[in-house]
Amino acid sequence: MSQLISLRDRKRTETWAALHDAAARLTLENGPDRVTTEAIAAQANVSARTFFNYFGTKEDAILGLQDPSIHDSWLAAFDVDADLLDQVSRLLVQVVHSTEGGADGDSLRMEVVRRFPQLRQRRFGYFLKVEQLVRDVLTEGITASAKWADVARRHRAEDISRMIVLIAGAPMRYAMQESAHAPTLDNQFAALSTANALLREVLPEIQ
Amino acid sequence: MSQLISLRDRKRTETWAALHDAAARLTLENGPDRVTTEAIAAQANVSARTFFNYFGTKEDAILGLQDPSIHDSWLAAFDVDADLLDQVSRLLVQVVHSTEGGADGDSLRMEVVRRFPQLRQRRFGYFLKVEQLVRDVLTEGITASAKWADVARRHRAEDISRMIVLIAGAPMRYAMQESAHAPTLDNQFAALSTANALLREVLPEIQ
DNA sequence: GTGCAGAGCCGCAATTTTGCAGTTGTGTAA
DNA sequence: TTACACAACTGCAAAATTGCGGCTCTGCAC
């Protein structure tokens, strides 16, 4: 019973959470610059070296950011031949969401971001990785799609994907810039849907 | 600060204690035969395999027995040319004590032994290892001692040590047999000092 | 008694954690 | 300015943990 996930995976998750929690907690107490990776590791009861096995930078730990990854089920649901703007932006949202650690209701993270908005910048860096991932998926889809065969004859699939992801990602960038100042969950959602509507309105005009 | 021992050593000690604690606790609840190594490992939050990295047998874990080892300071204090009976039995006591985990006031172990005296047998097995260790030390001492050079000319140092350890260990064996029935700390000490006195009385008579 | 399941225990390879010795960049006291 | 401490971060090898397959033994249903 309760062997749904291996002990190894469970412990890895626990360690990740312990580090993020320690980082966020200590940051709230002392501010991000007065917290050392060493202190975080000590608080999480692991070595300083292990800290960097889990997070690339101190800020990632504070924010609980994970390397973006694409879940199989998202891939299965992805359809190049459907409304691409919709498909791609959905995938972008999913992957971006996957970079923000397990628990959504992580009030610690929200509090940290509220108090130290500078940290928010890190998300933009992550967004580049997210785009790369989604681009790869899209490129593969386009290459295999009959619908795109024509365009693909005049442009490389990589370039087509790059352009589409840029367009479909515009609302997310918009929302990130917007909510950087007042980074609450509500603000993010609001900004994103505003941006989506905006994009839909702008697109026909420029075609 | 507080880096007196390495994180590695501290964690090793903690894991050892967690396993012993889990083993003893579960044994008290269910009896030694109704506890599995797997349950102990789960309770201690490590894998079943790790259990056997720490303890050779389930009983060792329940009793908190460690492989005997000789501390450097004991070695330094050991003097072949002093009263050997005293020296050797002191060393035996120290090493035996070292096989019974860190915390002395481990009421859990005492309670377990009180409730399930069968477990006590395991100690006799350990005593053999303890004797072996002490014999090695003694052999080396005798080999290097001028005082023993004469006897060592007629007998192998190993054999001399064996005999001495047997004699010096008699009180401990006596005490272990005695206290097997009523295994409290007081009983052990009492039995040991009785046995020591007894030995001292008997020896002159048989020489 | 025969088969079989459960539990103790071990060997080994894969994964994770740790220690340690760097390198780099930055603030700051001399 | 120079010197230097300190903190972020990395590479690498040693140690610890895990998963897994396999072995043996014992009790129990058949």
Coordinates of N, CA, C and O in Angstrom, one line a residue, chain B residues 14-139:
Chain B
E14 N 21.9 9.6 13.2 CA 20.4 9.7 13.3 C 19.7 8.6 12.7 O 18.7 8.1 13.2
T15 N 20.2 8.1 11.5 CA 19.5 7.0 10.9 C 19.6 5.7 11.7 O 18.7 5.0 11.9
W16 N 20.8 5.5 12.3 CA 21.0 4.4 13.2 C 20.0 4.4 14.3 O 19.2 3.5 14.6
A17 N 19.9 5.6 14.9 CA 19.0 5.8 16.1 C 17.5 5.6 15.6 O 16.7 5.0 16.3
A18 N 17.2 6.1 14.4 CA 15.8 6.0 14.0 C 15.4 4.5 13.8 O 14.3 4.1 14.1
L19 N 16.4 3.8 13.2 CA 16.1 2.4 13.0 C 16.0 1.6 14.3 O 15.0 0.8 14.5
H20 N 16.9 1.9 15.2 CA 16.8 1.2 16.5 C 15.5 1.6 17.2 O 14.8 0.7 17.8
D21 N 15.3 2.8 17.2 CA 14.1 3.3 17.9 C 12.8 2.7 17.3 O 11.9 2.2 18.0
A22 N 12.7 2.6 16.0 CA 11.6 2.0 15.3 C 11.5 0.6 15.7 O 10.4 0.0 16.0
A23 N 12.6 -0.1 15.6 CA 12.6 -1.6 15.9 C 12.2 -1.8 17.3 O 11.3 -2.7 17.6
A24 N 12.7 -1.1 18.3 CA 12.3 -1.3 19.7 C 10.9 -1.0 19.9 O 10.1 -1.7 20.6
R25 N 10.5 0.2 19.4 CA 9.1 0.6 19.6 C 8.1 -0.4 19.0 O 7.1 -0.8 19.7
L26 N 8.3 -0.8 17.8 CA 7.4 -1.8 17.2 C 7.4 -3.1 17.9 O 6.4 -3.8 18.0
T27 N 8.6 -3.5 18.4 CA 8.7 -4.7 19.1 C 7.9 -4.6 20.4 O 7.2 -5.6 20.8
L28 N 8.0 -3.5 21.1 CA 7.2 -3.4 22.3 C 5.7 -3.4 22.0 O 4.9 -4.0 22.8
E29 N 5.3 -2.9 20.9 CA 3.9 -2.9 20.6 C 3.4 -4.3 20.1 O 2.3 -4.7 20.5
N30 N 4.2 -5.0 19.4 CA 3.7 -6.3 18.8 C 4.5 -7.5 19.1 O 4.1 -8.6 18.7
G31 N 5.6 -7.4 19.8 CA 6.5 -8.5 20.0 C 7.4 -8.7 18.9 O 7.1 -8.4 17.7
P32 N 8.6 -9.3 19.2 CA 9.7 -9.3 18.2 C 9.3 -10.1 16.9 O 9.8 -9.8 15.8
D33 N 8.5 -11.1 17.1 CA 8.2 -12.0 15.9 C 7.1 -11.4 15.0 O 6.9 -11.8 13.9
R34 N 6.4 -10.4 15.5 CA 5.3 -9.8 14.7 C 5.8 -8.5 14.1 O 5.0 -7.7 13.6
V35 N 7.1 -8.3 14.1 CA 7.6 -7.1 13.5 C 8.5 -7.5 12.3 O 9.3 -8.4 12.4
T36 N 8.3 -6.8 11.2 CA 9.2 -7.2 10.0 C 10.2 -6.1 9.8 O 10.0 -4.9 10.2
T37 N 11.3 -6.5 9.2 CA 12.4 -5.5 8.9 C 11.8 -4.4 8.0 O 12.2 -3.3 8.1
E38 N 10.9 -4.8 7.2 CA 10.3 -3.9 6.3 C 9.5 -2.8 7.0 O 9.7 -1.6 6.7
A39 N 8.8 -3.2 8.0 CA 8.0 -2.3 8.8 C 8.9 -1.3 9.6 O 8.7 -0.1 9.7
I40 N 10.0 -1.9 10.1 CA 11.0 -1.1 10.8 C 11.6 0.0 9.9 O 11.6 1.2 10.2
A41 N 12.0 -0.5 8.7 CA 12.6 0.5 7.7 C 11.6 1.6 7.4 O 11.9 2.8 7.3
A42 N 10.3 1.2 7.1 CA 9.3 2.2 6.8 C 9.1 3.2 7.9 O 9.1 4.4 7.7
Q43 N 9.1 2.7 9.1 CA 8.9 3.6 10.3 C 10.1 4.5 10.4 O 9.9 5.7 10.8
A44 N 11.3 4.1 10.0 CA 12.5 4.9 10.1 C 12.7 5.7 8.9 O 13.6 6.5 8.8
N45 N 11.7 5.6 7.9 CA 11.8 6.4 6.7 C 13.0 6.1 5.9 O 13.6 7.0 5.3
V46 N 13.4 4.8 5.8 CA 14.5 4.5 4.9 C 14.1 3.2 4.2 O 13.1 2.6 4.5
S47 N 14.8 2.8 3.2 CA 14.4 1.6 2.4 C 14.8 0.3 3.2 O 15.6 0.3 4.1
A48 N 14.1 -0.8 2.8 CA 14.4 -2.0 3.5 C 15.8 -2.4 3.4 O 16.4 -3.0 4.3
R49 N 16.4 -2.1 2.2 CA 17.8 -2.4 2.0 C 18.7 -1.7 3.0 O 19.7 -2.3 3.5
T50 N 18.4 -0.5 3.2 CA 19.3 0.3 4.1 C 19.3 -0.2 5.5 O 20.3 -0.2 6.2
F51 N 18.1 -0.8 5.9 CA 18.1 -1.4 7.2 C 19.3 -2.4 7.4 O 20.0 -2.3 8.4
F52 N 19.5 -3.2 6.4 CA 20.6 -4.2 6.5 C 22.0 -3.5 6.3 O 23.0 -4.2 6.4
N53 N 22.0 -2.3 5.9 CA 23.3 -1.6 5.9 C 23.7 -1.2 7.3 O 24.9 -0.9 7.6
Y54 N 22.7 -1.2 8.2 CA 23.0 -0.7 9.5 C 23.1 -1.9 10.5 O 23.8 -1.9 11.5
F55 N 22.2 -2.9 10.3 CA 22.2 -4.0 11.3 C 22.2 -5.3 10.5 O 21.6 -5.5 9.5
G56 N 23.0 -6.2 11.1 CA 23.1 -7.5 10.5 C 21.9 -8.4 10.7 O 21.5 -9.2 9.8
T57 N 21.2 -8.2 11.8 CA 20.0 -8.9 12.0 C 18.9 -8.0 12.6 O 19.2 -7.0 13.2
K58 N 17.7 -8.5 12.5 CA 16.6 -7.8 13.1 C 16.8 -7.6 14.6 O 16.6 -6.5 15.2
E59 N 17.3 -8.6 15.3 CA 17.5 -8.5 16.7 C 18.5 -7.5 17.1 O 18.3 -6.8 18.1
D60 N 19.5 -7.3 16.3 CA 20.5 -6.3 16.6 C 19.9 -4.9 16.6 O 20.2 -4.1 17.4
A61 N 19.0 -4.7 15.6 CA 18.3 -3.4 15.5 C 17.4 -3.2 16.7 O 17.4 -2.1 17.3
I62 N 16.7 -4.3 17.1 CA 15.8 -4.1 18.3 C 16.6 -3.8 19.5 O 16.2 -2.9 20.3
L63 N 17.7 -4.4 19.7 CA 18.6 -4.2 20.9 C 19.5 -3.0 20.7 O 20.1 -2.5 21.7
G64 N 19.6 -2.6 19.5 CA 20.5 -1.4 19.3 C 22.0 -1.8 19.4 O 22.8 -1.1 20.0
L65 N 22.3 -3.0 18.9 CA 23.7 -3.5 19.1 C 24.5 -3.1 17.9 O 24.1 -3.1 16.7
Q66 N 25.7 -2.6 18.2 CA 26.6 -2.2 17.1 C 27.8 -3.1 17.1 O 28.2 -3.7 18.1
D67 N 28.5 -3.2 16.0 CA 29.7 -4.0 15.9 C 30.7 -3.4 16.9 O 30.9 -2.2 16.9
P68 N 31.3 -4.3 17.7 CA 32.3 -3.8 18.7 C 33.5 -3.1 18.0 O 33.9 -3.5 16.9
S69 N 34.0 -2.1 18.7 CA 35.1 -1.4 18.2 C 35.9 -0.8 19.4 O 35.4 -0.6 20.4
I70 N 37.2 -0.6 19.1 CA 38.0 -0.2 20.2 C 38.4 1.3 20.0 O 39.0 1.6 19.0
H71 N 38.1 2.1 20.9 CA 38.4 3.5 20.8 C 39.9 3.8 21.1 O 40.5 3.1 21.9
D72 N 40.4 4.7 20.3 CA 41.9 5.0 20.5 C 42.3 5.3 21.9 O 43.3 4.8 22.4
S73 N 41.4 6.0 22.6 CA 41.8 6.4 24.0 C 41.9 5.2 24.9 O 42.8 5.1 25.8
W74 N 41.1 4.2 24.6 CA 41.2 3.0 25.4 C 42.5 2.3 25.2 O 43.2 1.7 26.1
L75 N 42.9 2.3 23.9 CA 44.1 1.7 23.5 C 45.3 2.4 24.2 O 46.2 1.7 24.7
A76 N 45.2 3.7 24.2 CA 46.3 4.5 24.8 C 46.4 4.1 26.3 O 47.5 4.1 26.9
A77 N 45.3 3.9 27.0 CA 45.3 3.7 28.4 C 45.7 2.2 28.7 O 45.9 1.9 29.9
F78 N 45.7 1.4 27.7 CA 45.9 0.0 28.0 C 47.4 -0.3 28.2 O 48.3 0.1 27.4
D79 N 47.7 -0.9 29.3 CA 49.1 -1.2 29.7 C 49.4 -2.6 30.0 O 48.9 -3.1 31.0
V80 N 50.0 -3.4 29.1 CA 50.2 -4.8 29.3 C 51.0 -5.1 30.6 O 51.0 -6.2 31.1
D81 N 51.8 -4.1 31.0 CA 52.7 -4.4 32.1 C 52.1 -4.1 33.5 O 52.7 -4.3 34.5
A82 N 50.8 -3.6 33.4 CA 50.2 -3.3 34.7 C 49.4 -4.6 35.1 O 49.5 -5.6 34.4
D83 N 48.5 -4.5 36.1 CA 47.7 -5.6 36.5 C 46.8 -6.1 35.3 O 45.8 -5.4 35.0
L84 N 47.2 -7.2 34.7 CA 46.6 -7.6 33.4 C 45.1 -7.9 33.6 O 44.3 -7.6 32.7
L85 N 44.8 -8.6 34.7 CA 43.4 -8.9 34.9 C 42.5 -7.7 34.8 O 41.5 -7.6 34.2
D86 N 43.0 -6.7 35.5 CA 42.3 -5.4 35.6 C 42.3 -4.7 34.2 O 41.2 -4.3 33.7
Q87 N 43.4 -4.7 33.5 CA 43.5 -4.0 32.2 C 42.6 -4.7 31.2 O 41.8 -4.0 30.5
V88 N 42.7 -6.0 31.2 CA 41.9 -6.7 30.1 C 40.4 -6.6 30.4 O 39.6 -6.4 29.5
S89 N 40.0 -6.8 31.7 CA 38.6 -6.8 31.9 C 38.0 -5.4 31.8 O 36.9 -5.2 31.3
R90 N 38.8 -4.4 32.1 CA 38.4 -3.0 31.8 C 38.1 -2.8 30.3 O 37.1 -2.3 29.9
L91 N 39.1 -3.3 29.5 CA 38.9 -3.1 28.1 C 37.7 -3.9 27.6 O 36.9 -3.4 26.8
L92 N 37.5 -5.1 28.1 CA 36.3 -5.9 27.7 C 35.0 -5.1 28.1 O 34.1 -5.0 27.2
V93 N 35.0 -4.6 29.3 CA 33.8 -3.8 29.6 C 33.5 -2.7 28.7 O 32.4 -2.4 28.2
Q94 N 34.6 -2.0 28.4 CA 34.5 -0.8 27.5 C 34.0 -1.2 26.2 O 33.0 -0.6 25.6
V95 N 34.6 -2.2 25.6 CA 34.2 -2.6 24.3 C 32.7 -3.2 24.3 O 31.9 -2.8 23.4
V96 N 32.4 -4.0 25.2 CA 31.0 -4.5 25.3 C 30.1 -3.3 25.4 O 29.0 -3.3 24.7
H97 N 30.4 -2.3 26.2 CA 29.6 -1.2 26.4 C 29.4 -0.5 25.0 O 28.3 0.0 24.7
S98 N 30.5 -0.4 24.2 CA 30.4 0.2 22.9 C 29.5 -0.5 22.0 O 29.1 0.1 20.9
T99 N 29.2 -1.7 22.2 CA 28.3 -2.4 21.3 C 26.8 -2.1 21.6 O 25.9 -2.4 20.8
E100 N 26.6 -1.4 22.7 CA 25.2 -1.1 23.1 C 25.0 0.4 22.8 O 25.4 1.3 23.6
G101 N 24.4 0.7 21.7 CA 24.2 2.0 21.1 C 24.5 3.2 22.0 O 24.7 3.1 23.2
G102 N 24.5 4.4 21.4 CA 24.8 5.7 22.0 C 24.2 5.9 23.4 O 24.9 5.9 24.4
A103 N 22.9 6.2 23.4 CA 22.3 6.7 24.6 C 22.2 5.6 25.7 O 21.7 4.5 25.4
D104 N 22.8 5.8 26.8 CA 22.8 4.8 27.9 C 21.4 4.6 28.5 O 20.9 3.5 28.6
G105 N 20.8 5.8 28.8 CA 19.5 5.7 29.4 C 18.4 5.3 28.4 O 17.3 5.7 28.6
D106 N 18.8 4.5 27.5 CA 17.8 4.0 26.5 C 16.8 3.1 27.2 O 16.9 1.9 27.1
S107 N 15.8 3.8 27.7 CA 14.8 3.0 28.5 C 14.0 2.1 27.5 O 13.6 1.0 28.0
L108 N 14.0 2.4 26.3 CA 13.3 1.5 25.3 C 14.0 0.2 25.3 O 13.3 -0.9 25.3
R109 N 15.3 0.2 25.2 CA 16.0 -1.1 25.1 C 15.8 -1.9 26.4 O 15.6 -3.1 26.4
M110 N 15.9 -1.2 27.5 CA 15.8 -1.9 28.8 C 14.4 -2.6 28.9 O 14.2 -3.7 29.2
E111 N 13.4 -1.8 28.5 CA 12.0 -2.3 28.5 C 11.9 -3.5 27.6 O 11.3 -4.5 27.9
V112 N 12.5 -3.4 26.4 CA 12.4 -4.5 25.4 C 13.0 -5.8 26.0 O 12.4 -6.8 26.0
V113 N 14.2 -5.6 26.6 CA 14.9 -6.7 27.2 C 14.1 -7.3 28.3 O 14.0 -8.5 28.5
R114 N 13.5 -6.5 29.1 CA 12.7 -6.9 30.2 C 11.5 -7.8 29.7 O 11.2 -8.8 30.3
R115 N 10.9 -7.3 28.7 CA 9.7 -7.9 28.2 C 10.0 -9.2 27.4 O 9.2 -10.1 27.3
F116 N 11.1 -9.1 26.7 CA 11.4 -10.3 25.8 C 12.9 -10.7 26.0 O 13.8 -10.5 25.2
P117 N 13.1 -11.5 27.1 CA 14.4 -11.8 27.5 C 15.1 -12.7 26.5 O 16.4 -12.8 26.5
Q118 N 14.4 -13.4 25.6 CA 15.0 -14.3 24.6 C 16.1 -13.5 23.8 O 17.1 -14.0 23.4
L119 N 15.7 -12.2 23.6 CA 16.6 -11.4 22.8 C 18.0 -11.3 23.4 O 19.0 -11.1 22.6
R120 N 18.1 -11.4 24.7 CA 19.3 -11.2 25.3 C 20.4 -12.2 24.8 O 21.6 -11.9 24.9
Q121 N 20.0 -13.3 24.3 CA 21.0 -14.3 23.9 C 22.0 -13.7 22.9 O 23.2 -14.1 22.9
R122 N 21.5 -12.8 22.1 CA 22.3 -12.3 21.0 C 23.6 -11.7 21.6 O 24.7 -11.7 20.9
R123 N 23.6 -11.2 22.8 CA 24.7 -10.6 23.4 C 25.9 -11.6 23.5 O 27.1 -11.2 23.4
F124 N 25.6 -12.8 23.7 CA 26.7 -13.8 23.9 C 27.4 -13.9 22.5 O 28.7 -14.1 22.5
G125 N 26.7 -13.9 21.5 CA 27.3 -13.9 20.1 C 28.3 -12.8 20.0 O 29.4 -12.9 19.5
Y126 N 27.8 -11.6 20.4 CA 28.6 -10.4 20.3 C 29.9 -10.5 21.1 O 30.9 -10.0 20.8
F127 N 29.7 -11.2 22.3 CA 30.9 -11.2 23.2 C 32.1 -11.9 22.5 O 33.2 -11.6 22.8
L128 N 31.8 -12.9 21.6 CA 32.9 -13.5 20.9 C 33.7 -12.5 20.1 O 34.9 -12.6 20.1
K129 N 32.9 -11.7 19.4 CA 33.6 -10.7 18.6 C 34.4 -9.7 19.5 O 35.6 -9.3 19.1
V130 N 33.8 -9.4 20.6 CA 34.5 -8.5 21.5 C 35.8 -9.1 22.0 O 36.9 -8.5 22.0
E131 N 35.7 -10.4 22.4 CA 36.9 -11.1 22.8 C 38.0 -11.1 21.7 O 39.2 -10.9 22.0
Q132 N 37.6 -11.4 20.5 CA 38.5 -11.4 19.4 C 39.3 -10.1 19.3 O 40.5 -10.0 19.2
L133 N 38.5 -9.0 19.4 CA 39.2 -7.6 19.3 C 40.2 -7.5 20.4 O 41.3 -7.0 20.2
V134 N 39.7 -7.8 21.6 CA 40.6 -7.6 22.8 C 41.8 -8.5 22.7 O 43.0 -8.1 23.0
R135 N 41.6 -9.7 22.2 CA 42.7 -10.6 22.0 C 43.8 -10.0 21.1 O 45.0 -10.1 21.4
D136 N 43.3 -9.4 20.0 CA 44.3 -8.9 19.1 C 45.1 -7.8 19.7 O 46.4 -7.8 19.6
V137 N 44.5 -7.0 20.5 CA 45.2 -5.9 21.2 C 46.2 -6.5 22.1 O 47.4 -6.1 22.2
L138 N 45.7 -7.5 22.9 CA 46.6 -8.1 23.9 C 47.8 -8.8 23.3 O 48.9 -8.7 23.8
T139 N 47.5 -9.5 22.2 CA 48.6 -10.2 21.5 C 49.7 -9.2 21.1 O 50.9 -9.5 21.3

